[in-house]
DNA sequence: GAGTGGTCTAGACCACTCA
DNA sequence: GAGTGGTCTAGACCACTCC
């Protein structure tokens, strides 16, 4: 992290999170910050733009940058967050149970989702997520074998994301999420503690790499009472 | 719209949408674009960054900017989109039925959501949304009266957002969305065609103005079979 | 009118990709 | 090594807010 603007971003973000810079106060002006960090104003602006995009501040022309009250916006987890990160943040007791881990010749549905040919094998991973002794999420993942040569039970029980990014060096760049509600399937009833719920919240997730190729298709199937999705949206213009 | 980078953004976005620039091809390089538009490279970069953020292109260092296949990512409506915009985009038959339009002294729940005092009145608007002759969404809106002095049935039947932004000149800057699933209330059963569904998808929406003050709290209650939410997330770094 | 953030410039150096 | 996008600079002018 030798990017100047990232260093400044992280320092300011940390100070806001720790209350060193208090909500509803104004940040130093861009010119003052440029002087303080001995850098150009454009670099400061890059850091502040990031802060604004991530919900730390609100920039107001002619006035300054106001520090937002983070506690009002807890967990803008919209983006790309793994179950492990999330579970740890909420400091819950959690466990992952791997029900299936194999390479398969995909059926037509998966082929269209993953955009692969009949002849290509894909990884299929089925995992149940248990939080506070209740199995409430069923994750069905499909990966391109050309990007993921090896996968073990241990990796699936920990975090596949960590493995892909840190071990394999894959660069995940963007994802498309779709949220819908369905009837539970037999598989849902088998692997989850459904307790009579009549619906399942399905989060379909398409994960793309830096070179725009599709890496993964995931269906995350949530028990409706334990589902919560938070999104933080800014007007672009 | 005299911002150079916005003009360039809109021109390129339009060309991508209309297929003039085809998916999976490369954009001209930043230097070439700077020359073509007779501007500096940083300005081109601003336009391209916006294109990338909105899912039009993927920038790859050392290679170039690849045009993404928009049809794969239809409707990245995540952000701040009104029901009217959405319904018109899907070109469905739609209708809005206003069930309630009044100013009230808010109860405690609304007071915490809107962060107002006991003495302040707020607007309460209850509307059912009918699409293809089925009432599938119940919208409950609460507005600060200090920002919205007047509100009529006609406005509520059309688009409150349009009124706030175009008539009142309010500058909406960001919103926090929360999606959960609940049991239907009596009100849901009364105003919606629930047809035996046991759950309601609730989208809670907090809308903030440019000066960081809270304008509106909305609960959008969807029949689960007609609910669909699409989100497009980029890794920030 | 002083100060703020928003836009724009022309140039520099870097890290990366690909032939 | 030529070309690409990523970062950074120092300076300019603008639109806006507030006194």
mmCIF file with all atom_site columns, N, CA, C and O in Angstrom, chain A residues 30-59:
data_model
loop_
_atom_site.group_PDB
_atom_site.id
_atom_site.type_symbol
_atom_site.label_atom_id
_atom_site.label_alt_id
_atom_site.label_comp_id
_atom_site.label_asym_id
_atom_site.label_entity_id
_atom_site.label_seq_id
_atom_site.pdbx_PDB_ins_code
_atom_site.Cartn_x
_atom_site.Cartn_y
_atom_site.Cartn_z
_atom_site.occupancy
_atom_site.B_iso_or_equiv
_atom_site.pdbx_formal_charge
_atom_site.auth_seq_id
_atom_site.auth_comp_id
_atom_site.auth_asym_id
_atom_site.auth_atom_id
_atom_site.pdbx_PDB_model_num
ATOM 1   N N  . UNK A 1 30 ? -9.754  20.762 1.520  1.00 0.00 ? 30 UNK A N  1
ATOM 2   C CA . UNK A 1 30 ? -8.853  20.014 0.640  1.00 0.00 ? 30 UNK A CA 1
ATOM 3   C C  . UNK A 1 30 ? -7.489  20.682 0.548  1.00 0.00 ? 30 UNK A C  1
ATOM 4   O O  . UNK A 1 30 ? -6.454  20.004 0.518  1.00 0.00 ? 30 UNK A O  1
ATOM 5   N N  . UNK A 1 31 ? -7.481  22.009 0.532  1.00 0.00 ? 31 UNK A N  1
ATOM 6   C CA . UNK A 1 31 ? -6.198  22.704 0.470  1.00 0.00 ? 31 UNK A CA 1
ATOM 7   C C  . UNK A 1 31 ? -5.379  22.480 1.746  1.00 0.00 ? 31 UNK A C  1
ATOM 8   O O  . UNK A 1 31 ? -4.181  22.226 1.686  1.00 0.00 ? 31 UNK A O  1
ATOM 9   N N  . UNK A 1 32 ? -6.075  22.553 2.887  1.00 0.00 ? 32 UNK A N  1
ATOM 10  C CA . UNK A 1 32 ? -5.370  22.321 4.152  1.00 0.00 ? 32 UNK A CA 1
ATOM 11  C C  . UNK A 1 32 ? -4.817  20.903 4.222  1.00 0.00 ? 32 UNK A C  1
ATOM 12  O O  . UNK A 1 32 ? -3.680  20.685 4.646  1.00 0.00 ? 32 UNK A O  1
ATOM 13  N N  . UNK A 1 33 ? -5.645  19.934 3.807  1.00 0.00 ? 33 UNK A N  1
ATOM 14  C CA . UNK A 1 33 ? -5.186  18.544 3.826  1.00 0.00 ? 33 UNK A CA 1
ATOM 15  C C  . UNK A 1 33 ? -4.000  18.340 2.892  1.00 0.00 ? 33 UNK A C  1
ATOM 16  O O  . UNK A 1 33 ? -3.048  17.630 3.223  1.00 0.00 ? 33 UNK A O  1
ATOM 17  N N  . UNK A 1 34 ? -4.065  18.986 1.725  1.00 0.00 ? 34 UNK A N  1
ATOM 18  C CA . UNK A 1 34 ? -2.964  18.858 0.767  1.00 0.00 ? 34 UNK A CA 1
ATOM 19  C C  . UNK A 1 34 ? -1.674  19.355 1.400  1.00 0.00 ? 34 UNK A C  1
ATOM 20  O O  . UNK A 1 34 ? -0.607  18.743 1.258  1.00 0.00 ? 34 UNK A O  1
ATOM 21  N N  . UNK A 1 35 ? -1.778  20.454 2.129  1.00 0.00 ? 35 UNK A N  1
ATOM 22  C CA . UNK A 1 35 ? -0.595  21.006 2.791  1.00 0.00 ? 35 UNK A CA 1
ATOM 23  C C  . UNK A 1 35 ? -0.115  20.050 3.884  1.00 0.00 ? 35 UNK A C  1
ATOM 24  O O  . UNK A 1 35 ? 1.059   19.707 3.967  1.00 0.00 ? 35 UNK A O  1
ATOM 25  N N  . UNK A 1 36 ? -1.092  19.594 4.706  1.00 0.00 ? 36 UNK A N  1
ATOM 26  C CA . UNK A 1 36 ? -0.749  18.728 5.845  1.00 0.00 ? 36 UNK A CA 1
ATOM 27  C C  . UNK A 1 36 ? -0.066  17.446 5.386  1.00 0.00 ? 36 UNK A C  1
ATOM 28  O O  . UNK A 1 36 ? 0.910   17.004 5.997  1.00 0.00 ? 36 UNK A O  1
ATOM 29  N N  . UNK A 1 37 ? -0.579  16.834 4.318  1.00 0.00 ? 37 UNK A N  1
ATOM 30  C CA . UNK A 1 37 ? -0.007  15.572 3.834  1.00 0.00 ? 37 UNK A CA 1
ATOM 31  C C  . UNK A 1 37 ? 1.100   15.811 2.815  1.00 0.00 ? 37 UNK A C  1
ATOM 32  O O  . UNK A 1 37 ? 1.606   14.870 2.212  1.00 0.00 ? 37 UNK A O  1
ATOM 33  N N  . UNK A 1 38 ? 1.445   17.086 2.602  1.00 0.00 ? 38 UNK A N  1
ATOM 34  C CA . UNK A 1 38 ? 2.478   17.425 1.630  1.00 0.00 ? 38 UNK A CA 1
ATOM 35  C C  . UNK A 1 38 ? 2.242   16.735 0.294  1.00 0.00 ? 38 UNK A C  1
ATOM 36  O O  . UNK A 1 38 ? 3.096   15.997 -0.207 1.00 0.00 ? 38 UNK A O  1
ATOM 37  N N  . UNK A 1 39 ? 1.069   16.953 -0.251 1.00 0.00 ? 39 UNK A N  1
ATOM 38  C CA . UNK A 1 39 ? 0.736   16.337 -1.528 1.00 0.00 ? 39 UNK A CA 1
ATOM 39  C C  . UNK A 1 39 ? -0.116  17.324 -2.327 1.00 0.00 ? 39 UNK A C  1
ATOM 40  O O  . UNK A 1 39 ? -0.363  18.438 -1.877 1.00 0.00 ? 39 UNK A O  1
ATOM 41  N N  . UNK A 1 40 ? -0.524  16.917 -3.502 1.00 0.00 ? 40 UNK A N  1
ATOM 42  C CA . UNK A 1 40 ? -1.326  17.824 -4.332 1.00 0.00 ? 40 UNK A CA 1
ATOM 43  C C  . UNK A 1 40 ? -2.796  17.703 -3.973 1.00 0.00 ? 40 UNK A C  1
ATOM 44  O O  . UNK A 1 40 ? -3.236  16.722 -3.377 1.00 0.00 ? 40 UNK A O  1
ATOM 45  N N  . UNK A 1 41 ? -3.553  18.698 -4.367 1.00 0.00 ? 41 UNK A N  1
ATOM 46  C CA . UNK A 1 41 ? -4.966  18.681 -4.004 1.00 0.00 ? 41 UNK A CA 1
ATOM 47  C C  . UNK A 1 41 ? -5.692  17.527 -4.705 1.00 0.00 ? 41 UNK A C  1
ATOM 48  O O  . UNK A 1 41 ? -6.591  16.919 -4.137 1.00 0.00 ? 41 UNK A O  1
ATOM 49  N N  . UNK A 1 42 ? -5.339  17.238 -5.950 1.00 0.00 ? 42 UNK A N  1
ATOM 50  C CA . UNK A 1 42 ? -6.010  16.149 -6.666 1.00 0.00 ? 42 UNK A CA 1
ATOM 51  C C  . UNK A 1 42 ? -5.861  14.822 -5.930 1.00 0.00 ? 42 UNK A C  1
ATOM 52  O O  . UNK A 1 42 ? -6.774  13.994 -5.926 1.00 0.00 ? 42 UNK A O  1
ATOM 53  N N  . UNK A 1 43 ? -4.728  14.594 -5.337 1.00 0.00 ? 43 UNK A N  1
ATOM 54  C CA . UNK A 1 43 ? -4.521  13.348 -4.592 1.00 0.00 ? 43 UNK A CA 1
ATOM 55  C C  . UNK A 1 43 ? -5.421  13.313 -3.364 1.00 0.00 ? 43 UNK A C  1
ATOM 56  O O  . UNK A 1 43 ? -6.052  12.286 -3.068 1.00 0.00 ? 43 UNK A O  1
ATOM 57  N N  . UNK A 1 44 ? -5.508  14.429 -2.657 1.00 0.00 ? 44 UNK A N  1
ATOM 58  C CA . UNK A 1 44 ? -6.442  14.523 -1.525 1.00 0.00 ? 44 UNK A CA 1
ATOM 59  C C  . UNK A 1 44 ? -7.859  14.253 -2.016 1.00 0.00 ? 44 UNK A C  1
ATOM 60  O O  . UNK A 1 44 ? -8.611  13.495 -1.406 1.00 0.00 ? 44 UNK A O  1
ATOM 61  N N  . UNK A 1 45 ? -8.191  14.843 -3.153 1.00 0.00 ? 45 UNK A N  1
ATOM 62  C CA . UNK A 1 45 ? -9.548  14.671 -3.671 1.00 0.00 ? 45 UNK A CA 1
ATOM 63  C C  . UNK A 1 45 ? -9.855  13.212 -3.966 1.00 0.00 ? 45 UNK A C  1
ATOM 64  O O  . UNK A 1 45 ? -10.972 12.745 -3.749 1.00 0.00 ? 45 UNK A O  1
ATOM 65  N N  . UNK A 1 46 ? -8.863  12.486 -4.447 1.00 0.00 ? 46 UNK A N  1
ATOM 66  C CA . UNK A 1 46 ? -9.067  11.057 -4.714 1.00 0.00 ? 46 UNK A CA 1
ATOM 67  C C  . UNK A 1 46 ? -9.398  10.320 -3.422 1.00 0.00 ? 46 UNK A C  1
ATOM 68  O O  . UNK A 1 46 ? -10.305 9.485  -3.375 1.00 0.00 ? 46 UNK A O  1
ATOM 69  N N  . UNK A 1 47 ? -8.663  10.648 -2.358 1.00 0.00 ? 47 UNK A N  1
ATOM 70  C CA . UNK A 1 47 ? -8.926  10.007 -1.062 1.00 0.00 ? 47 UNK A CA 1
ATOM 71  C C  . UNK A 1 47 ? -10.321 10.373 -0.566 1.00 0.00 ? 47 UNK A C  1
ATOM 72  O O  . UNK A 1 47 ? -11.078 9.505  -0.109 1.00 0.00 ? 47 UNK A O  1
ATOM 73  N N  . UNK A 1 48 ? -10.672 11.640 -0.662 1.00 0.00 ? 48 UNK A N  1
ATOM 74  C CA . UNK A 1 48 ? -11.978 12.082 -0.159 1.00 0.00 ? 48 UNK A CA 1
ATOM 75  C C  . UNK A 1 48 ? -13.124 11.490 -0.988 1.00 0.00 ? 48 UNK A C  1
ATOM 76  O O  . UNK A 1 48 ? -14.184 11.159 -0.444 1.00 0.00 ? 48 UNK A O  1
ATOM 77  N N  . UNK A 1 49 ? -12.909 11.359 -2.295 1.00 0.00 ? 49 UNK A N  1
ATOM 78  C CA . UNK A 1 49 ? -13.942 10.757 -3.142 1.00 0.00 ? 49 UNK A CA 1
ATOM 79  C C  . UNK A 1 49 ? -14.211 9.321  -2.699 1.00 0.00 ? 49 UNK A C  1
ATOM 80  O O  . UNK A 1 49 ? -15.360 8.889  -2.608 1.00 0.00 ? 49 UNK A O  1
ATOM 81  N N  . UNK A 1 50 ? -13.144 8.601  -2.385 1.00 0.00 ? 50 UNK A N  1
ATOM 82  C CA . UNK A 1 50 ? -13.303 7.237  -1.883 1.00 0.00 ? 50 UNK A CA 1
ATOM 83  C C  . UNK A 1 50 ? -14.067 7.227  -0.559 1.00 0.00 ? 50 UNK A C  1
ATOM 84  O O  . UNK A 1 50 ? -14.963 6.405  -0.351 1.00 0.00 ? 50 UNK A O  1
ATOM 85  N N  . UNK A 1 51 ? -13.703 8.135  0.320  1.00 0.00 ? 51 UNK A N  1
ATOM 86  C CA . UNK A 1 51 ? -14.407 8.224  1.612  1.00 0.00 ? 51 UNK A CA 1
ATOM 87  C C  . UNK A 1 51 ? -15.896 8.469  1.384  1.00 0.00 ? 51 UNK A C  1
ATOM 88  O O  . UNK A 1 51 ? -16.741 7.866  2.048  1.00 0.00 ? 51 UNK A O  1
ATOM 89  N N  . UNK A 1 52 ? -16.194 9.353  0.438  1.00 0.00 ? 52 UNK A N  1
ATOM 90  C CA . UNK A 1 52 ? -17.604 9.655  0.169  1.00 0.00 ? 52 UNK A CA 1
ATOM 91  C C  . UNK A 1 52 ? -18.313 8.433  -0.399 1.00 0.00 ? 52 UNK A C  1
ATOM 92  O O  . UNK A 1 52 ? -19.424 8.101  0.012  1.00 0.00 ? 52 UNK A O  1
ATOM 93  N N  . UNK A 1 53 ? -17.645 7.749  -1.345 1.00 0.00 ? 53 UNK A N  1
ATOM 94  C CA . UNK A 1 53 ? -18.263 6.569  -1.959 1.00 0.00 ? 53 UNK A CA 1
ATOM 95  C C  . UNK A 1 53 ? -18.527 5.484  -0.936 1.00 0.00 ? 53 UNK A C  1
ATOM 96  O O  . UNK A 1 53 ? -19.463 4.710  -1.079 1.00 0.00 ? 53 UNK A O  1
ATOM 97  N N  . UNK A 1 54 ? -17.709 5.404  0.070  1.00 0.00 ? 54 UNK A N  1
ATOM 98  C CA . UNK A 1 54 ? -17.883 4.358  1.074  1.00 0.00 ? 54 UNK A CA 1
ATOM 99  C C  . UNK A 1 54 ? -18.677 4.837  2.287  1.00 0.00 ? 54 UNK A C  1
ATOM 100 O O  . UNK A 1 54 ? -18.683 4.180  3.329  1.00 0.00 ? 54 UNK A O  1
ATOM 101 N N  . UNK A 1 55 ? -19.298 5.996  2.155  1.00 0.00 ? 55 UNK A N  1
ATOM 102 C CA . UNK A 1 55 ? -20.235 6.418  3.184  1.00 0.00 ? 55 UNK A CA 1
ATOM 103 C C  . UNK A 1 55 ? -19.622 7.056  4.421  1.00 0.00 ? 55 UNK A C  1
ATOM 104 O O  . UNK A 1 55 ? -20.299 7.190  5.433  1.00 0.00 ? 55 UNK A O  1
ATOM 105 N N  . UNK A 1 56 ? -18.354 7.454  4.354  1.00 0.00 ? 56 UNK A N  1
ATOM 106 C CA . UNK A 1 56 ? -17.733 8.077  5.526  1.00 0.00 ? 56 UNK A CA 1
ATOM 107 C C  . UNK A 1 56 ? -18.047 9.571  5.611  1.00 0.00 ? 56 UNK A C  1
ATOM 108 O O  . UNK A 1 56 ? -18.185 10.118 6.693  1.00 0.00 ? 56 UNK A O  1
ATOM 109 N N  . UNK A 1 57 ? -18.051 10.227 4.470  1.00 0.00 ? 57 UNK A N  1
ATOM 110 C CA . UNK A 1 57 ? -18.262 11.680 4.471  1.00 0.00 ? 57 UNK A CA 1
ATOM 111 C C  . UNK A 1 57 ? -19.255 12.074 3.381  1.00 0.00 ? 57 UNK A C  1
ATOM 112 O O  . UNK A 1 57 ? -19.594 11.272 2.515  1.00 0.00 ? 57 UNK A O  1
ATOM 113 N N  . UNK A 1 58 ? -19.698 13.291 3.469  1.00 0.00 ? 58 UNK A N  1
ATOM 114 C CA . UNK A 1 58 ? -20.515 13.868 2.398  1.00 0.00 ? 58 UNK A CA 1
ATOM 115 C C  . UNK A 1 58 ? -19.856 15.174 1.993  1.00 0.00 ? 58 UNK A C  1
ATOM 116 O O  . UNK A 1 58 ? -19.633 16.047 2.832  1.00 0.00 ? 58 UNK A O  1
ATOM 117 N N  . UNK A 1 59 ? -19.520 15.304 0.719  1.00 0.00 ? 59 UNK A N  1
ATOM 118 C CA . UNK A 1 59 ? -18.873 16.527 0.250  1.00 0.00 ? 59 UNK A CA 1
ATOM 119 C C  . UNK A 1 59 ? -19.944 17.523 -0.180 1.00 0.00 ? 59 UNK A C  1
ATOM 120 O O  . UNK A 1 59 ? -20.866 17.173 -0.905 1.00 0.00 ? 59 UNK A O  1
#
